[in-house]
XYZ file of C-alpha atoms in Angstrom:
677
model
C 342.130 -17.397 21.344
C 342.655 -19.815 23.744
C 341.617 -24.058 22.933
C 338.509 -23.789 25.540
C 336.924 -21.338 23.543
C 333.918 -22.275 21.313
C 333.747 -22.423 17.674
C 330.973 -21.240 16.023
C 329.670 -22.091 12.853
C 326.706 -20.300 11.572
C 324.636 -20.433 8.270
C 321.539 -17.709 8.012
C 320.346 -17.846 4.538
C 318.586 -14.649 4.384
C 319.333 -11.315 2.091
C 321.130 -8.762 3.442
C 318.874 -5.446 3.334
C 318.325 -2.373 4.923
C 314.874 -1.697 6.830
C 312.533 -2.037 5.412
C 314.180 -5.911 4.749
C 313.418 -7.958 1.796
C 314.531 -11.471 2.396
C 313.975 -14.961 1.319
C 312.797 -18.493 2.885
C 313.598 -22.294 2.053
C 310.690 -23.739 -0.103
C 310.048 -26.092 2.382
C 308.946 -23.833 4.593
C 304.984 -22.797 4.070
C 305.388 -19.376 3.413
C 301.334 -19.100 4.665
C 302.475 -19.755 8.288
C 304.731 -16.710 7.874
C 301.746 -14.661 6.394
C 298.343 -16.166 8.039
C 298.351 -13.469 10.691
C 297.454 -9.915 10.267
C 299.542 -8.684 13.029
C 303.391 -7.930 12.067
C 304.674 -8.460 15.310
C 303.776 -12.200 15.312
C 304.790 -12.200 11.477
C 308.132 -10.957 12.348
C 308.472 -13.168 15.731
C 307.635 -16.173 13.057
C 310.069 -15.842 10.712
C 313.087 -15.035 12.697
C 312.425 -18.458 14.709
C 312.757 -19.987 11.143
C 315.634 -17.688 10.238
C 317.722 -18.812 13.730
C 316.477 -22.691 13.119
C 318.095 -25.538 11.789
C 316.552 -25.514 8.578
C 317.640 -22.442 7.688
C 321.073 -23.118 8.199
C 324.258 -24.945 10.521
C 324.223 -23.711 13.903
C 327.744 -25.326 15.532
C 329.275 -24.868 18.728
C 332.350 -26.905 19.539
C 335.463 -26.605 22.031
C 339.095 -28.351 21.624
C 337.834 -31.267 23.491
C 334.308 -31.782 21.624
C 336.744 -32.076 18.302
C 338.792 -34.452 20.090
C 335.743 -36.784 20.723
C 334.292 -36.354 17.486
C 337.064 -37.478 15.648
C 336.681 -40.507 18.169
C 333.179 -41.491 18.022
C 330.897 -39.867 14.969
C 328.022 -40.764 16.997
C 329.290 -38.802 19.972
C 330.028 -35.823 17.823
C 326.195 -35.601 16.546
C 324.864 -35.914 20.219
C 326.633 -33.200 21.278
C 325.251 -30.864 18.223
C 322.052 -31.945 18.900
C 322.417 -31.228 22.573
C 324.089 -28.012 22.342
C 322.335 -26.439 19.357
C 319.183 -28.188 18.892
C 319.551 -29.172 15.418
C 319.692 -32.475 13.613
C 322.410 -33.311 11.075
C 323.135 -36.130 9.011
C 326.558 -36.934 7.944
C 327.574 -39.810 5.890
C 331.037 -41.617 4.324
C 333.032 -38.358 3.346
C 332.067 -36.450 6.341
C 333.000 -39.200 8.503
C 336.406 -40.053 6.541
C 337.454 -36.430 6.839
C 336.913 -36.030 10.347
C 339.090 -38.613 11.311
C 341.791 -37.741 8.836
C 342.152 -34.070 9.600
C 342.109 -32.541 13.256
C 341.247 -28.985 11.862
C 338.506 -30.074 9.944
C 335.929 -27.383 11.587
C 338.835 -24.990 12.600
C 337.751 -21.080 11.977
C 340.031 -18.519 12.681
C 340.004 -16.578 15.956
C 338.516 -13.593 14.407
C 335.648 -15.771 12.948
C 334.993 -17.229 16.083
C 334.759 -14.098 18.302
C 332.533 -12.514 15.649
C 330.214 -15.374 15.437
C 330.006 -15.854 19.208
C 329.392 -12.474 19.522
C 326.616 -12.095 16.945
C 325.217 -15.380 17.871
C 325.098 -14.576 21.769
C 323.612 -11.048 20.963
C 320.895 -12.724 18.787
C 319.827 -15.443 20.986
C 319.278 -12.706 23.525
C 318.003 -10.205 21.048
C 315.458 -13.068 20.258
C 314.759 -14.359 23.806
C 313.583 -10.745 24.751
C 311.518 -10.261 21.502
C 314.243 -7.954 19.788
C 312.985 -8.721 16.591
C 314.648 -6.256 14.442
C 317.966 -6.657 16.262
C 317.914 -10.456 15.754
C 316.890 -10.233 12.080
C 320.267 -7.674 11.847
C 322.553 -9.764 13.866
C 321.266 -13.114 11.489
C 322.270 -11.017 8.703
C 325.482 -9.939 10.336
C 326.293 -13.868 10.795
C 326.029 -14.488 6.900
C 328.207 -12.627 6.032
C 330.973 -13.762 7.954
C 329.913 -17.546 6.830
C 330.716 -16.103 3.096
C 334.869 -16.031 4.349
C 335.437 -19.428 4.662
C 338.619 -21.173 3.802
C 338.312 -24.007 1.424
C 338.374 -27.102 4.511
C 335.496 -24.905 5.738
C 333.737 -24.775 2.768
C 333.825 -28.092 2.500
C 332.434 -29.391 5.458
C 329.746 -26.548 5.030
C 328.833 -27.719 1.482
C 328.273 -31.473 2.724
C 326.039 -30.829 5.498
C 324.123 -27.819 3.356
C 323.630 -31.012 0.409
C 321.016 -32.583 3.002
C 318.680 -29.948 2.012
C 316.036 -31.233 -0.859
C 316.857 -30.163 -3.719
C 320.555 -28.890 -3.427
C 322.807 -29.793 -6.000
C 326.679 -29.766 -4.985
C 328.003 -31.562 -7.926
C 329.116 -28.284 -9.409
C 331.231 -27.375 -6.343
C 333.023 -30.406 -5.535
C 334.130 -30.876 -9.336
C 335.480 -27.274 -9.287
C 333.327 -26.049 -12.048
C 331.568 -23.538 -8.983
C 332.210 -21.641 -6.019
C 330.983 -21.704 -2.535
C 329.292 -18.607 -3.338
C 328.196 -20.374 -6.410
C 326.629 -23.111 -4.142
C 325.087 -20.658 -2.161
C 323.168 -18.927 -4.867
C 322.197 -22.225 -6.108
C 320.506 -22.839 -2.888
C 318.532 -19.802 -2.653
C 317.355 -20.278 -6.091
C 314.878 -23.006 -4.547
C 314.051 -20.225 -1.993
C 310.700 -18.070 -1.637
C 311.287 -14.122 -1.698
C 309.359 -12.656 0.920
C 308.768 -8.564 1.817
C 308.580 -7.468 5.445
C 308.872 -4.308 7.228
C 311.272 -4.701 10.262
C 309.736 -2.617 13.557
C 311.920 -1.420 16.053
C 310.692 -2.461 19.895
C 310.223 0.727 21.636
C 310.178 1.357 25.681
C 308.573 3.692 27.448
C 309.589 4.500 31.682
C 307.300 6.564 33.971
C 308.056 8.356 36.579
C 305.386 9.850 39.358
C 306.549 12.268 42.198
C 305.737 12.879 44.771
C 303.230 9.124 45.633
C 300.475 11.610 46.760
C 299.304 14.955 47.655
C 296.306 16.998 48.390
C 293.845 19.099 46.662
C 295.354 21.553 44.830
C 298.739 20.091 45.112
C 301.057 19.389 42.100
C 302.222 15.714 40.790
C 304.934 15.700 38.366
C 304.771 12.869 35.527
C 307.894 12.303 33.057
C 309.695 9.743 31.367
C 311.477 8.379 27.956
C 310.419 6.376 24.832
C 313.871 5.184 23.601
C 315.148 2.464 21.020
C 316.251 -0.627 23.299
C 318.635 -1.823 20.949
C 320.919 1.067 20.643
C 319.109 3.240 23.730
C 318.631 6.091 22.086
C 315.446 8.618 22.460
C 312.479 8.903 19.863
C 312.193 12.239 19.406
C 309.131 14.220 18.221
C 306.769 10.694 18.951
C 303.321 11.352 20.592
C 302.821 10.064 24.392
C 299.192 9.748 25.671
C 298.709 10.092 29.786
C 295.831 8.416 31.014
C 294.883 9.097 35.091
C 292.293 6.824 36.339
C 291.251 5.578 32.965
C 290.875 9.739 31.979
C 292.726 11.233 29.216
C 294.779 13.688 30.833
C 297.240 14.561 28.200
C 298.548 14.347 24.764
C 302.417 14.982 25.182
C 305.091 14.827 22.529
C 308.636 13.590 23.126
C 311.844 16.295 23.175
C 314.691 16.022 20.740
C 315.812 13.179 23.382
C 313.088 11.549 23.700
C 311.708 12.474 27.287
C 308.528 14.398 28.223
C 306.955 16.183 31.130
C 303.559 16.693 32.495
C 302.279 18.375 35.663
C 299.236 17.625 37.205
C 297.209 19.572 39.575
C 295.070 17.658 41.936
C 291.828 18.167 41.831
C 288.480 18.199 43.469
C 288.758 14.382 43.717
C 287.419 11.316 46.523
C 290.793 10.613 48.570
C 292.595 7.207 46.857
C 295.294 5.868 44.873
C 294.831 6.998 40.955
C 296.308 4.813 38.351
C 298.394 6.370 35.788
C 299.365 5.052 32.808
C 301.530 6.315 29.712
C 300.956 4.885 26.002
C 303.102 5.145 22.691
C 300.910 4.183 20.080
C 302.832 4.824 16.427
C 301.106 6.177 13.880
C 303.390 5.845 10.806
C 306.423 5.020 12.457
C 307.821 2.078 11.555
C 308.235 1.066 15.930
C 306.300 -1.211 18.483
C 304.090 0.457 20.466
C 304.841 0.725 24.512
C 303.612 1.510 27.592
C 304.468 2.125 31.177
C 302.357 2.472 34.672
C 302.362 3.837 37.668
C 299.920 5.549 40.847
C 299.700 8.591 43.198
C 297.600 8.925 46.285
C 295.106 11.675 47.049
C 294.749 12.419 50.673
C 291.969 14.415 52.495
C 293.074 18.387 51.940
C 293.302 20.654 54.910
C 290.327 23.187 54.954
C 290.046 26.765 56.759
C 287.273 28.348 57.847
C 286.380 31.875 58.376
C 283.953 34.068 59.891
C 282.907 37.812 60.441
C 280.352 39.264 62.338
C 279.047 42.309 61.633
C 277.988 43.959 63.402
C 279.013 41.971 66.713
C 275.914 43.169 68.574
C 272.161 44.331 68.596
C 269.144 43.717 69.956
C 266.398 41.700 70.262
C 265.338 41.300 66.122
C 268.541 43.452 64.842
C 270.206 41.993 62.167
C 273.569 40.632 62.196
C 275.460 40.416 58.915
C 277.492 36.947 58.576
C 280.113 35.796 56.371
C 283.028 33.817 55.684
C 285.033 31.703 53.325
C 286.323 27.931 52.969
C 289.067 27.473 51.308
C 291.620 24.140 51.051
C 295.252 24.678 52.239
C 296.326 25.847 49.023
C 294.040 29.076 49.469
C 291.460 28.056 46.575
C 287.515 28.530 47.746
C 285.648 25.526 47.765
C 282.590 25.687 45.705
C 278.936 24.473 46.590
C 280.275 23.131 50.246
C 277.839 22.519 53.371
C 278.223 25.239 55.970
C 276.468 24.682 59.702
C 275.421 27.585 61.381
C 275.029 27.255 65.142
C 274.113 30.018 67.953
C 275.362 28.661 71.356
C 275.720 25.157 69.839
C 272.045 25.023 68.622
C 272.055 24.364 64.850
C 270.205 27.782 63.206
C 270.831 26.770 59.363
C 272.839 25.059 56.786
C 274.104 27.402 53.866
C 276.048 26.712 50.577
C 279.501 28.235 49.693
C 279.198 29.959 46.354
C 281.854 29.531 43.109
C 284.950 31.080 45.534
C 284.077 29.585 48.128
C 281.975 32.135 50.149
C 278.821 32.410 52.330
C 276.833 34.769 53.420
C 273.538 34.881 56.230
C 271.565 37.683 57.773
C 271.042 36.431 61.479
C 268.043 38.157 62.938
C 268.700 38.118 67.250
C 265.849 35.764 68.465
C 264.361 35.976 71.932
C 267.795 35.068 74.373
C 269.335 36.410 76.851
C 271.169 39.658 76.525
C 275.048 39.237 77.025
C 277.579 37.575 75.327
C 276.736 34.473 72.815
C 278.767 32.299 70.578
C 278.101 31.778 66.982
C 280.040 28.602 65.532
C 280.648 27.926 62.014
C 281.252 24.237 60.313
C 282.280 22.407 57.554
C 281.864 18.783 57.292
C 282.303 17.123 54.349
C 280.471 15.000 52.232
C 281.955 13.669 49.333
C 284.959 16.280 48.900
C 288.509 15.089 49.533
C 288.610 18.114 52.324
C 289.359 17.625 55.645
C 286.953 18.903 58.521
C 287.389 22.550 59.519
C 285.240 24.870 62.214
C 285.276 28.484 63.515
C 283.350 30.830 66.091
C 283.337 34.352 66.967
C 281.384 36.315 69.576
C 278.295 38.413 69.549
C 276.854 40.648 71.901
C 273.259 40.702 72.471
C 271.963 43.893 74.206
C 268.522 44.785 76.421
C 266.415 46.492 74.008
C 263.840 49.364 74.778
C 260.480 48.766 74.988
C 257.003 50.880 74.438
C 253.874 50.384 75.868
C 250.635 51.298 74.199
C 247.243 51.872 75.921
C 243.470 52.257 74.991
C 240.614 52.473 77.702
C 237.502 54.240 77.451
C 237.694 57.563 78.513
C 234.599 56.826 81.021
C 233.596 54.105 83.069
C 231.412 53.268 85.368
C 230.528 51.630 89.246
C 229.223 48.232 88.612
C 230.362 47.881 85.048
C 233.512 46.128 83.310
C 237.063 48.305 82.758
C 238.560 47.112 79.239
C 242.034 47.967 78.556
C 243.456 46.468 75.620
C 247.399 47.415 74.057
C 250.751 46.531 72.734
C 253.702 45.764 73.971
C 256.534 46.539 71.320
C 260.446 47.384 71.205
C 261.849 50.633 70.184
C 262.387 49.485 66.721
C 258.488 48.915 66.620
C 259.125 44.985 66.766
C 256.346 43.106 68.496
C 257.572 41.737 72.302
C 256.687 37.816 71.581
C 256.074 36.758 75.337
C 255.895 39.504 78.514
C 253.431 39.824 81.122
C 252.462 43.412 82.385
C 251.062 45.124 85.666
C 247.838 47.260 85.717
C 247.344 49.653 88.466
C 244.330 51.513 88.714
C 245.888 54.911 90.170
C 248.665 53.474 92.734
C 246.690 50.006 93.262
C 247.324 47.194 91.314
C 244.221 45.614 89.769
C 245.328 42.732 87.823
C 248.343 41.291 85.469
C 247.859 40.569 81.874
C 249.944 38.256 79.793
C 250.914 39.459 76.368
C 251.040 37.735 73.539
C 253.034 38.709 70.488
C 252.957 41.909 71.534
C 249.067 42.103 72.337
C 247.624 42.283 75.628
C 244.253 42.231 77.001
C 242.566 43.245 80.509
C 239.242 43.118 82.004
C 238.672 45.006 85.375
C 235.446 45.081 87.245
C 234.424 48.734 88.898
C 232.603 48.023 92.282
C 230.957 50.584 94.441
C 234.192 50.836 96.493
C 235.718 52.646 93.751
C 235.588 56.422 93.592
C 233.952 58.637 91.820
C 235.924 61.195 90.058
C 239.031 61.029 88.223
C 241.553 58.467 87.702
C 244.778 57.059 85.893
C 244.985 53.687 84.405
C 248.980 53.095 84.857
C 250.214 50.003 82.800
C 253.460 48.713 83.608
C 256.616 46.211 82.172
C 259.012 45.672 84.617
C 261.375 44.680 82.084
C 263.255 40.573 81.374
C 266.508 39.375 80.448
C 266.373 41.010 77.131
C 263.860 43.849 77.280
C 263.968 46.914 79.313
C 261.198 48.245 81.397
C 258.835 50.496 80.195
C 255.233 51.939 81.304
C 252.264 54.166 80.005
C 248.699 55.817 81.514
C 245.996 56.600 80.134
C 243.396 59.321 81.893
C 239.783 57.713 83.294
C 236.594 59.329 84.966
C 234.251 56.836 86.832
C 230.625 57.933 87.075
C 227.452 56.920 88.582
C 225.652 54.737 85.819
C 222.373 56.780 84.669
C 218.710 56.000 86.251
C 216.386 54.050 83.370
C 213.676 52.370 83.903
C 215.622 49.152 84.484
C 217.017 50.758 87.301
C 213.404 50.395 88.667
C 212.171 47.020 87.145
C 213.624 44.451 89.453
C 212.188 46.119 92.882
C 208.564 47.380 90.753
C 208.285 42.982 89.617
C 208.929 42.464 93.821
C 206.207 44.571 94.882
C 203.689 43.215 92.077
C 204.204 40.058 93.107
C 203.311 40.918 96.673
C 200.566 42.803 96.301
C 199.415 39.491 93.870
C 199.625 37.482 97.133
C 197.544 39.586 99.392
C 194.840 40.084 96.552
C 195.226 36.342 95.906
C 194.502 35.881 99.905
C 191.636 38.340 99.859
C 190.015 36.494 96.915
C 190.025 33.139 98.915
C 188.619 34.422 101.493
C 185.518 35.836 99.816
C 185.163 32.631 98.427
C 185.036 30.918 101.573
C 182.481 33.084 102.457
C 180.361 32.735 99.744
C 180.190 28.642 99.992
C 179.049 29.344 104.064
C 176.430 31.757 102.892
C 175.316 29.017 100.449
C 174.982 26.462 102.478
C 173.108 28.488 105.059
C 170.440 29.618 102.719
C 170.063 25.908 101.865
C 169.597 24.922 104.941
C 166.506 27.578 105.708
C 164.804 25.666 103.019
C 163.771 28.542 101.768
C 160.278 27.886 99.207
C 161.074 30.681 96.973
C 162.878 29.929 93.827
C 166.690 31.256 94.143
C 168.171 33.137 91.631
C 172.300 33.229 90.578
C 173.337 35.087 93.347
C 175.637 37.674 91.948
C 178.734 37.105 94.094
C 182.140 37.960 93.801
C 182.949 34.829 93.008
C 182.361 35.826 89.371
C 184.307 39.195 89.959
C 187.226 37.984 90.910
C 187.899 35.176 89.671
C 188.602 37.115 85.940
C 190.681 39.486 88.247
C 192.464 36.667 89.880
C 193.112 34.963 86.045
C 194.816 38.228 85.092
C 196.607 39.019 88.267
C 198.647 35.346 87.900
C 198.471 35.814 84.587
C 200.704 39.092 85.289
C 202.963 37.011 87.812
C 203.913 34.611 84.828
C 204.956 37.085 82.106
C 208.618 36.808 81.136
C 210.806 38.044 83.543
C 213.338 40.667 81.884
C 217.566 39.901 82.377
C 219.261 42.591 84.370
C 220.846 45.382 82.356
C 224.145 44.579 83.187
C 224.232 41.152 81.891
C 222.555 41.844 78.902
C 225.478 44.390 78.107
C 227.936 42.157 79.106
C 226.526 39.198 77.030
C 226.021 42.388 73.786
C 229.901 43.189 74.616
C 230.971 39.447 74.045
C 228.863 38.896 70.869
C 230.237 41.975 69.198
C 233.768 40.952 69.995
C 233.043 37.327 67.927
C 231.532 39.309 65.414
C 234.885 41.448 65.183
C 236.904 38.022 65.108
C 238.314 38.957 68.647
C 237.879 35.624 69.734
C 240.353 35.469 72.393
C 239.290 38.794 73.861
C 235.869 37.167 74.035
C 236.961 33.746 75.901
C 238.842 36.047 77.955
C 236.122 38.146 78.894
C 233.849 34.816 79.405
C 236.490 33.844 81.827
C 236.859 36.981 83.615
C 233.256 37.527 84.378
C 232.547 34.511 85.825
C 235.871 34.748 88.025
C 234.630 38.000 89.628
C 231.520 36.255 89.659
C 233.179 33.714 92.195
C 235.135 36.258 93.853
C 232.163 38.597 94.273
C 229.931 35.714 95.843
C 232.456 33.588 98.055
C 235.320 34.300 100.367
C 237.508 32.982 98.382
C 240.825 35.267 97.644
C 242.487 35.523 94.083
C 246.517 34.934 94.071
C 248.990 36.109 91.047
C 250.617 33.223 92.212
C 247.767 30.606 91.338
C 247.530 28.837 88.088
C 244.013 29.036 86.676
C 243.761 25.105 86.922
C 244.636 25.698 90.839
C 242.077 28.086 91.313
C 239.389 25.893 89.737
C 240.659 23.317 92.664
C 240.343 25.770 95.133
C 236.598 27.052 94.216
C 235.081 23.918 92.826
C 233.378 22.831 96.119
C 232.117 26.257 96.705
C 230.003 26.542 93.491
C 228.998 23.025 92.963
C 225.576 24.407 90.979
C 228.262 25.170 88.010
C 231.588 23.778 88.754
C 231.454 21.815 85.333
C 230.889 24.428 83.484
C 233.655 26.854 85.384
C 235.940 24.172 84.819
C 235.260 24.071 80.879
C 235.381 27.474 80.622
C 238.935 27.325 82.768
C 240.029 24.972 80.047
C 239.085 27.232 76.919
C 240.684 30.200 78.816
C 243.971 28.513 79.066
C 243.723 27.377 75.210
C 242.850 30.462 73.938
C 245.595 32.789 75.887
C 248.535 29.762 76.770
C 248.711 27.387 73.575
C 249.215 27.951 69.880
C 245.759 26.150 68.749
C 243.940 28.549 67.113
C 240.684 29.313 68.561
C 237.539 29.300 65.857
C 233.999 31.188 66.232
C 232.443 28.259 67.632
C 234.902 28.020 70.589
C 234.202 31.704 71.391
C 230.254 31.419 71.193
C 230.648 28.169 73.413
C 232.348 30.288 76.016
C 229.528 32.531 76.191
C 227.363 30.199 76.350
C 229.107 28.785 79.642
C 229.377 32.223 81.070
C 225.370 32.256 80.941
C 224.918 28.958 82.518
C 226.861 29.913 84.982
C 225.249 33.049 85.858
C 221.878 31.484 85.323
C 222.598 28.694 87.817
C 224.393 31.302 90.172
C 221.086 32.978 90.341
C 218.930 30.371 90.611
C 221.060 29.213 94.064
């Protein structure tokens, strides 16, 4: 060793022992300080600090130049000792003389210096790193070196140790005791302590890859070692927590390593914290832990769709199905799937536990041809990406069938009422359409189909020939429905004569006769009045008797005839039949048909008695605006009846009994006011 090498002298007073360790501390150190805490780690740190302090021994580090300076100036020597080692040593008398007279007073052998330097540096490093077990073991090794000092070295150490309270070096100085005996004497003043040295541990952690998607694998591994010798700790249990939830409890292998594979679950995207903890149960080891992290990103999804069959007509069922899967082909459960038809949302369905969905689509009222069915997954809380798919279906035109119901016999100057249904070949009602009605080959009107039902009423005029006819109902088809037609046979007859037939002419004749008779009675009364005047002018002396004149005879007759003239007037047979028919419809709850009849009767009345022509292109409101000036007597009633008709036939509002009765009353008012006019 060269002259610049540090000289190191260490005295660490603790008995040598294996783990667990029995040791002793000087009496002037209060043992309560070392045992006051229940934390074993803190207790060890406290004891190591005391063992390495100046009160537990002498720590001297000098190079050759320091020795030379110390020989020249004892004060400087003490300062160097204090600065380099943070110790306080009092030296008196012979110590100073001996330093001045001997140039090798503190000389250690090369081997001693190397050993002490190595141990000192390792002990300081272990202490600074809180490797308490290693520091204690180094201190024990250093003490063994101190025991092998030569006599000169022992003399100097003895002089310094003599400063301890109660230490007796007299026996050594007079040769009656050896240096080892001196150390044993000092040890008698110390208090025994028992402690178990716990080795420090170190846990490492590796998380790869740094991130992934739902279903990806994250590999978590590391090791548990003893830092003092880098050896692995086998058979130890480490706990792995992810996002503050325990994921696994792993036992280390023979090399102290652990491995865990984590499959990314169905969780929200973001960064997830990983921690590995070693918490010893019975091992003489200290706890340790390590931390890491990984991130979850949204996972790609695929959404399949199938339509079976991929064609059909109105009302047919198309079975839609598919699967929502993540990129690793795992079905996504409880996900919302939005189903659309031509970009219009139809419904939302949920996937089952396997990611499958199903929906039965009834083809609605749409044009025939190709249409697009869309499926879309829009994630809410799932760590998944948006996905969708489409497929095409072909909507075909549907066959239709008409059923027609009409009376087999009808009469001139009466209504022909036609009802029926328009359905598909699969017996589904056609929601809305228009049909044309023909009598033989002549079109007599149109009717609206409402949810499969239609109603039509036609006034048979005298221009319609008697005999057999054919009523044809024709549906011209539409974008979704194919045409169809149906017919029924009809015989038109003259209405049989009845007393009502002669009622009105008879009444007219009676009124004329009453008028004539009234004129005659009036003349007779005038003539009687003139005769009375003439009789009085003759100043007849005869007593006049009441003359039986025609006045008294005719007065009762006049009263009787007038009474006959003012008797109630019976309504026409046709109107009574119309009213009875309407009231019967109301009783049978055929309220729309009753309103329809009321409107058609009033409209036919207007068309019959005015020069206005009906046009299929006109709306009902336009027809009213056209005729209102020609029907001032009942234009208000006809306007109200038109509104009721439009509500009944063209709106979603329900028609109640009172509205149907109101329509009948409006029709009666129209007929009455038309008759007055």
